[in-house]
Short mmCIF file of C-alpha atoms in Angstrom, two decimals:
data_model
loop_
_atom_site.label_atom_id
_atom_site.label_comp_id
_atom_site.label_asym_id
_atom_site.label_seq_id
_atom_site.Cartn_x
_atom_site.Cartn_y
_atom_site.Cartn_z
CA UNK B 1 115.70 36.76 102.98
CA UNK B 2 112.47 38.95 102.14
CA UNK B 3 110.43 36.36 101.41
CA UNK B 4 107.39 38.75 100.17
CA UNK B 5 110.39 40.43 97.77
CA UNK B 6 111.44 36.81 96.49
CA UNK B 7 108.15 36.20 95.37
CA UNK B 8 107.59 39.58 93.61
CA UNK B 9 111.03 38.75 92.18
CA UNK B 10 110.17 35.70 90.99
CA UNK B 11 106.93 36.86 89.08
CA UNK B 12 109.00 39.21 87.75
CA UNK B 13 111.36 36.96 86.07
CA UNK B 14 108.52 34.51 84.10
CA UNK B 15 106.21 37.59 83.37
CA UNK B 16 109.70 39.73 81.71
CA UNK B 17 110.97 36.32 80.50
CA UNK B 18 114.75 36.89 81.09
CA UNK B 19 116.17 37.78 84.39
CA UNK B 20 117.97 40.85 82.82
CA UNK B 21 114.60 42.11 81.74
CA UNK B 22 113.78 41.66 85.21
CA UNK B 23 116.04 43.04 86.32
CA UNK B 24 115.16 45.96 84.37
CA UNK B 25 111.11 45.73 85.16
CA UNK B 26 112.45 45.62 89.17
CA UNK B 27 114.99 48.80 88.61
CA UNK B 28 117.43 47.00 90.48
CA UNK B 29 120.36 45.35 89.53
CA UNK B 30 121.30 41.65 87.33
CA UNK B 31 122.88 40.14 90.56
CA UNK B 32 120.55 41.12 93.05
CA UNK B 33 117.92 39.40 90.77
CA UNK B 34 120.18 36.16 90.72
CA UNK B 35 121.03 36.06 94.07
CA UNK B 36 117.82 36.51 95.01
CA UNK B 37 116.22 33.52 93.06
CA UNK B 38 119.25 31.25 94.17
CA UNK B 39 118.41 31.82 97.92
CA UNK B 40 114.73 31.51 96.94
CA UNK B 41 115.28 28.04 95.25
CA UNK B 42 118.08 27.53 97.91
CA UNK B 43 115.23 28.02 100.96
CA UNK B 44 112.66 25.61 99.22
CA UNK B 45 115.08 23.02 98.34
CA UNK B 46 114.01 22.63 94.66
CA UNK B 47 114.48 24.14 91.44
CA UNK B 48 111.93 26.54 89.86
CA UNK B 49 113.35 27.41 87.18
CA UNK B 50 115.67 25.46 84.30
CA UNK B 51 118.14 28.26 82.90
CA UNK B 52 120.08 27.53 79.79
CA UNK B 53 122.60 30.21 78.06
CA UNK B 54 119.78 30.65 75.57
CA UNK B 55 116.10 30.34 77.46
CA UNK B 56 114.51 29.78 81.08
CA UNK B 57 111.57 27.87 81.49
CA UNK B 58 109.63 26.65 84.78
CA UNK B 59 109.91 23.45 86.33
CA UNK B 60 106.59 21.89 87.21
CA UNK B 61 107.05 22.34 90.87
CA UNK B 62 108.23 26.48 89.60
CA UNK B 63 104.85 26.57 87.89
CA UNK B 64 102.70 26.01 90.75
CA UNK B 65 104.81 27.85 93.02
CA UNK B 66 104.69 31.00 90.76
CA UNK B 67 100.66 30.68 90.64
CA UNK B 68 100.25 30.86 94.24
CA UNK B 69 102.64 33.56 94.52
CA UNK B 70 100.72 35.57 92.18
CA UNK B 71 97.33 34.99 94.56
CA UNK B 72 100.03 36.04 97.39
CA UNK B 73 100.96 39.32 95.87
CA UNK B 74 98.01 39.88 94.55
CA UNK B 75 96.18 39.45 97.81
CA UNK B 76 98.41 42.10 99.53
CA UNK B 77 98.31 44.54 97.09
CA UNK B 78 94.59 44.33 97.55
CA UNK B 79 94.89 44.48 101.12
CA UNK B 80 97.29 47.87 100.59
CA UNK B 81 94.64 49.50 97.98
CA UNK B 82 91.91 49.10 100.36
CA UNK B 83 93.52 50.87 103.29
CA UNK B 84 95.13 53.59 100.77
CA UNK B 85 91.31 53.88 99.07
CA UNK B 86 90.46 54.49 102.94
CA UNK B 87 93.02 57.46 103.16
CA UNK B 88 92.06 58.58 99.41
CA UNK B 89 95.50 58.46 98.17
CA UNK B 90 95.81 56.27 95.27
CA UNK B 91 98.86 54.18 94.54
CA UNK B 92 100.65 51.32 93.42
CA UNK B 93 100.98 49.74 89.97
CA UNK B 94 98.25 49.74 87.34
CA UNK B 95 98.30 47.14 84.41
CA UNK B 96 97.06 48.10 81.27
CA UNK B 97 96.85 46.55 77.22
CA UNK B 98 94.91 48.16 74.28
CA UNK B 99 96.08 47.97 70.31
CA UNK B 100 99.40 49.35 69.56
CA UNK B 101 98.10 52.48 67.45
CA UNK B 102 94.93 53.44 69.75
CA UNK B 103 97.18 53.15 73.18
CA UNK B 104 99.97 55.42 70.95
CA UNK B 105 97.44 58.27 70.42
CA UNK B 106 94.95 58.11 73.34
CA UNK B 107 96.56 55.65 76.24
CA UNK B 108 99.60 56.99 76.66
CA UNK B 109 98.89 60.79 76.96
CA UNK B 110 96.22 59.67 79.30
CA UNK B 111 98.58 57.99 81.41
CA UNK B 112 101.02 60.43 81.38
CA UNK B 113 98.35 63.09 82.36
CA UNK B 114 97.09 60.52 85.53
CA UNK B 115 100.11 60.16 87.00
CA UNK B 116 100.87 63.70 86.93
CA UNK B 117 97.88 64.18 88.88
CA UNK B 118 98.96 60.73 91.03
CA UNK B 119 102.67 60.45 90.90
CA UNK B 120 102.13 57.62 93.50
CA UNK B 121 100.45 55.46 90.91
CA UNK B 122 103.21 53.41 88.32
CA UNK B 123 101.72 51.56 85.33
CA UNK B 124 103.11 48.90 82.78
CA UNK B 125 101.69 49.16 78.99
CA UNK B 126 101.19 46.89 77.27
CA UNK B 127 100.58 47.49 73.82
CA UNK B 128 100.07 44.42 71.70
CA UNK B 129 97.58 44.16 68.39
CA UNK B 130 95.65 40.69 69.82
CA UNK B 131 93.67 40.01 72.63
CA UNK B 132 95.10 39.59 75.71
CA UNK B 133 94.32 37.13 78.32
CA UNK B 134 94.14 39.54 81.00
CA UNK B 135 94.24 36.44 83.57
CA UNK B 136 96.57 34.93 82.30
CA UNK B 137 98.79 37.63 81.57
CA UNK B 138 98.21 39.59 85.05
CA UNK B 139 96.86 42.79 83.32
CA UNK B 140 94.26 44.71 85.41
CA UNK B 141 92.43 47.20 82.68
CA UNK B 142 91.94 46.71 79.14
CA UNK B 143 90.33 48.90 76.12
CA UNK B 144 88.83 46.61 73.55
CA UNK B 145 87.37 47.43 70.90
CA UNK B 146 84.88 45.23 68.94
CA UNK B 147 82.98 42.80 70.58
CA UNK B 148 83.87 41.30 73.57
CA UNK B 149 84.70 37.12 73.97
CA UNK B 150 84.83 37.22 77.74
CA UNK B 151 81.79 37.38 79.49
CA UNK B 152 83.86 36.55 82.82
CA UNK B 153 84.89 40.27 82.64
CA UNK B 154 83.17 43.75 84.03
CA UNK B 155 82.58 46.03 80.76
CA UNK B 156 82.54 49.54 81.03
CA UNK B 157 80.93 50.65 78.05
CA UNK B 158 82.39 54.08 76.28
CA UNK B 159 80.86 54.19 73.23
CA UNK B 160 80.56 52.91 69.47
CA UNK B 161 84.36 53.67 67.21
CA UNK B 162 83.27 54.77 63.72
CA UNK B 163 83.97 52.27 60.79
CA UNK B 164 85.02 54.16 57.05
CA UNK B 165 86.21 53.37 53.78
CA UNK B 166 89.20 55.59 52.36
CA UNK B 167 91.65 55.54 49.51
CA UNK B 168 94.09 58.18 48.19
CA UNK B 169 93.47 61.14 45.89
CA UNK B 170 95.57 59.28 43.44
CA UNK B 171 93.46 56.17 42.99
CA UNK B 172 90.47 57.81 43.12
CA UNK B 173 91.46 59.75 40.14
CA UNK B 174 92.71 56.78 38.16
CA UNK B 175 90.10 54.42 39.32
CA UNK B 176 87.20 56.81 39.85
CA UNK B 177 85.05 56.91 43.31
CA UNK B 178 82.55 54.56 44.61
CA UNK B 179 78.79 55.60 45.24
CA UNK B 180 77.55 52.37 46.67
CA UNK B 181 78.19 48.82 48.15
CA UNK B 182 77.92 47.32 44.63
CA UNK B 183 80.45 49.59 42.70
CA UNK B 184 83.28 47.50 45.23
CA UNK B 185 83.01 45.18 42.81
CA UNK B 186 85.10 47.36 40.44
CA UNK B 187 87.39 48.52 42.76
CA UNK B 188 90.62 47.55 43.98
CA UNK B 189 90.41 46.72 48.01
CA UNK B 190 93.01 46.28 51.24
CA UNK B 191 91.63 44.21 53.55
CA UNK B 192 93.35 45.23 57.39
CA UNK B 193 92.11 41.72 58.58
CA UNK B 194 91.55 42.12 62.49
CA UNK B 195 89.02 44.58 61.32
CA UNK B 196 87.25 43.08 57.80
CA UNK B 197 87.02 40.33 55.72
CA UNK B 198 89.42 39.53 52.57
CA UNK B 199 86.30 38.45 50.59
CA UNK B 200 83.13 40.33 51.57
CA UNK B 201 82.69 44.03 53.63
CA UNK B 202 78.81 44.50 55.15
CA UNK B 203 77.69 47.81 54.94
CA UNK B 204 74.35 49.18 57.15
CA UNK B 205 73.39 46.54 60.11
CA UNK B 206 69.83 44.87 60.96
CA UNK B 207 67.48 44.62 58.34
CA UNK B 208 69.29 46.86 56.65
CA UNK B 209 72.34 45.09 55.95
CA UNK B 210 74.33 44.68 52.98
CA UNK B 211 77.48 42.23 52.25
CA UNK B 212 79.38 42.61 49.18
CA UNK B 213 81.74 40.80 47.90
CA UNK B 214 85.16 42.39 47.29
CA UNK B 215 88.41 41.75 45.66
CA UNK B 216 91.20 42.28 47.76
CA UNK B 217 94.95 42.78 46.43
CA UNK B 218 96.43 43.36 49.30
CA UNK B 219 95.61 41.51 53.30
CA UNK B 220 97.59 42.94 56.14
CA UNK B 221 97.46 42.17 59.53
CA UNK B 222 98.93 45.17 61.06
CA UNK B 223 97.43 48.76 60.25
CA UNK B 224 100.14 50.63 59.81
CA UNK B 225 101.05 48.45 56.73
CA UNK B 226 97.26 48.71 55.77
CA UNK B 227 96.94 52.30 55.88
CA UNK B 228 100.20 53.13 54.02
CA UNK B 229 99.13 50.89 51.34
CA UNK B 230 95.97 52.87 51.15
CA UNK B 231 98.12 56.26 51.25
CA UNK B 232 100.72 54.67 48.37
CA UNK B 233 97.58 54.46 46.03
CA UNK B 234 96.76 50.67 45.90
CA UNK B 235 93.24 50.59 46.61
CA UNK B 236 90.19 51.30 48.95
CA UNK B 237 90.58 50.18 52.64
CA UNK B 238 88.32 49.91 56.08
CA UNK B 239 89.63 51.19 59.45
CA UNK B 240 88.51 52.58 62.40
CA UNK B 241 88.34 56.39 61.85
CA UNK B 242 90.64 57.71 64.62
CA UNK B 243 93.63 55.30 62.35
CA UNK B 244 93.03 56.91 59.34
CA UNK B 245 92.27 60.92 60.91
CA UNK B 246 95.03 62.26 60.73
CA UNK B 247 95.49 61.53 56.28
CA UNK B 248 92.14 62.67 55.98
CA UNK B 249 93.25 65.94 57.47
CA UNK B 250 96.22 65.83 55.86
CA UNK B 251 94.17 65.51 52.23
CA UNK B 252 96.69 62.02 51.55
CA UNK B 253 93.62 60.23 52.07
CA UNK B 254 89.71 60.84 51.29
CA UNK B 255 86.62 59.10 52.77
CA UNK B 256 84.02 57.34 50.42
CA UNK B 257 80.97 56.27 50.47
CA UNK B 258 80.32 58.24 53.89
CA UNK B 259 76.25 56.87 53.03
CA UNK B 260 77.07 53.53 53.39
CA UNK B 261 79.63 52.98 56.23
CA UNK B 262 80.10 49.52 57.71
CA UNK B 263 78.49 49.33 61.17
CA UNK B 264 80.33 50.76 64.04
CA UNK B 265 81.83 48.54 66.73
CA UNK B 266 81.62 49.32 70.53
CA UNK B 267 84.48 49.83 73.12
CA UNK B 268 84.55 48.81 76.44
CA UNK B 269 87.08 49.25 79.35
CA UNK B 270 87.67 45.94 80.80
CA UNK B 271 88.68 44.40 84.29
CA UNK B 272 88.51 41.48 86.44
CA UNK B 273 85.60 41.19 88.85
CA UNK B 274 88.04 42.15 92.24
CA UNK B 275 90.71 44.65 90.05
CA UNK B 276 88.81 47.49 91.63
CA UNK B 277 89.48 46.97 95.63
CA UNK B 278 92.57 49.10 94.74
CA UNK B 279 92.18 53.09 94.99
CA UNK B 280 94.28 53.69 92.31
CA UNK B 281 92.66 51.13 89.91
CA UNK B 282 89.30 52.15 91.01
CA UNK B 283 90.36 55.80 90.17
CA UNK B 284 91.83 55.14 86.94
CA UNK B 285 89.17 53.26 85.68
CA UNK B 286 86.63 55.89 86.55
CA UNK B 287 88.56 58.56 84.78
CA UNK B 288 89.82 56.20 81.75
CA UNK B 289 85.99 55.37 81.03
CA UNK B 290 84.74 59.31 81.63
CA UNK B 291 87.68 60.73 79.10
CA UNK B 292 86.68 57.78 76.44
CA UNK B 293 83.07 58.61 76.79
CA UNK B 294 83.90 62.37 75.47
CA UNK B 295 86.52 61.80 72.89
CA UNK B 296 85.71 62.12 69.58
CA UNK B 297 88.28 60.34 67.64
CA UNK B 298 88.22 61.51 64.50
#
């Protein structure tokens, strides 16, 4: 048996969930994956993982098997970026999370246009709308925007993502259009809640500040569902301007009060301390932050 390949099978199956989805994340096939975890468990005498028709789940000997394989793997792959980062080719696999709608309109195409350049280099995306654990979770890069809870991690800043207020032509007409902070009051608001508060929206930062309070008739968690209900005409919402860019060109949606814009929030590219001993995660994050740094997303 490979024992290096059992391993890397094994990580495979708690990190996918399923062993068909590993399968799947392994391009080989359902049995090999099976076998291959029998003859692990088989080897080691013990069971690392209970398997029911409906879910898997590690045993406690499994669980701290699967965390020193990870430091196993891990270490190799390190050991194989630093002699291909001596030869200046970059490859192997490159994990990476953002949010759902920024990694759909500037991740992706990015990635597709880097491993063009390094068809060597395969990635995993994972696009999720929380904050992931990138320990825990085994991601290498992230792109966060807002400010950062982590101060174990490197931050590459890029820059500071634009905060506006929009609403449709529609409700502006019915409902008329704000000047100021204070003429919320009147208005009818959609609060996209990773972003802004249900109750009260600051406006200007520092001395300057201003919070208002704000009556919300509709809270959302996801943007999509946020901006739409901006688009359908139900009130004023906040969002990041690249979410929002595309309506405004459009004319389905209009900026207001472009004087009085909530303050902007930064965005950093993210990694572990030692992500960066491989070539081709040293290389993508280089090029990741430079593109970021001269993107206007608007």
């Amino acid at each position: 048996m490979d024992r290096l390949q059992a391993l890397r099978t094994l990580i495979a199956i708690v990190d996918a969930g399923s062993l068909s989805a590993a399968s799947e994340r392994l391009e080989t096939s359902l049995p090999t994956v099976v076998r291959t975890l029998a003859a692990l468990e088989g080897e080691l005498g013990v069971r690392l993982i209970n398997r029911t028709t409906r879910r898997m789940h590690l045993t406690d000997e499994g669980r701290v098997y699967v965390e020193r394989s990870r430091a196993i793997v891990a270490a190799l792959a390190e050991a194989d970026g630093e002699l291909a980062a001596r030869k200046g080719t970059p490859q192997g696999r490159v994990a990476v999370t953002a949010s759902v709608s920024f990694g759909r309109r500037y991740l992706s195409p990015f990635v597709a246009e880097f491993m063009r350049r390094y068809p060597a280099v395969t990635f995993d995306l994972l696009l999720v709308d929380r904050i992931v654990d990138l320990v825990e979770e085994g991601i290498d890069v992230g792109i966060r925007i807002g400010a950062l809870r982590d101060s174990s991690l490197i931050a590459q800043p890029v820059g500071r993502m634009r905060r506006v207020l929009c609403a449709s032509p529609e409700y502006l007409k019915k409902h008329g259009t704000p000047k100021s902070p204070g003429d919320l009051s009147r208005h009818r608001c959609i609060a996209f809640t990773p972003l802004s508060s249900d109750t009260a929206w600051t406006f200007g930062s520092g001395r300057t500040a201003q919070t208002v309070p704000i009556r919300s008739v509709l809270r959302c968690n996801q943007v999509d569902g946020a901006v739409e209900a901006c688009r359908a005409g139900l009130g004023i919402g906040t969002f990041l301007s690249y979410q929002v860019a595309p309506l405004v060109a459009e004319k389905r949606l209009r900026y207001v009060m472009t004087a009085h814009e909530p303050p902007p929030v930064p965005m950093n590219v993210v990694y572990q301390h030692r992500k960066l001993a491989s070539a081709a995660l040293k290389r993508f994050v280089d090029e990741c932050t430079a593109a970021l740094r001269v993107c206007r997303f608007e």
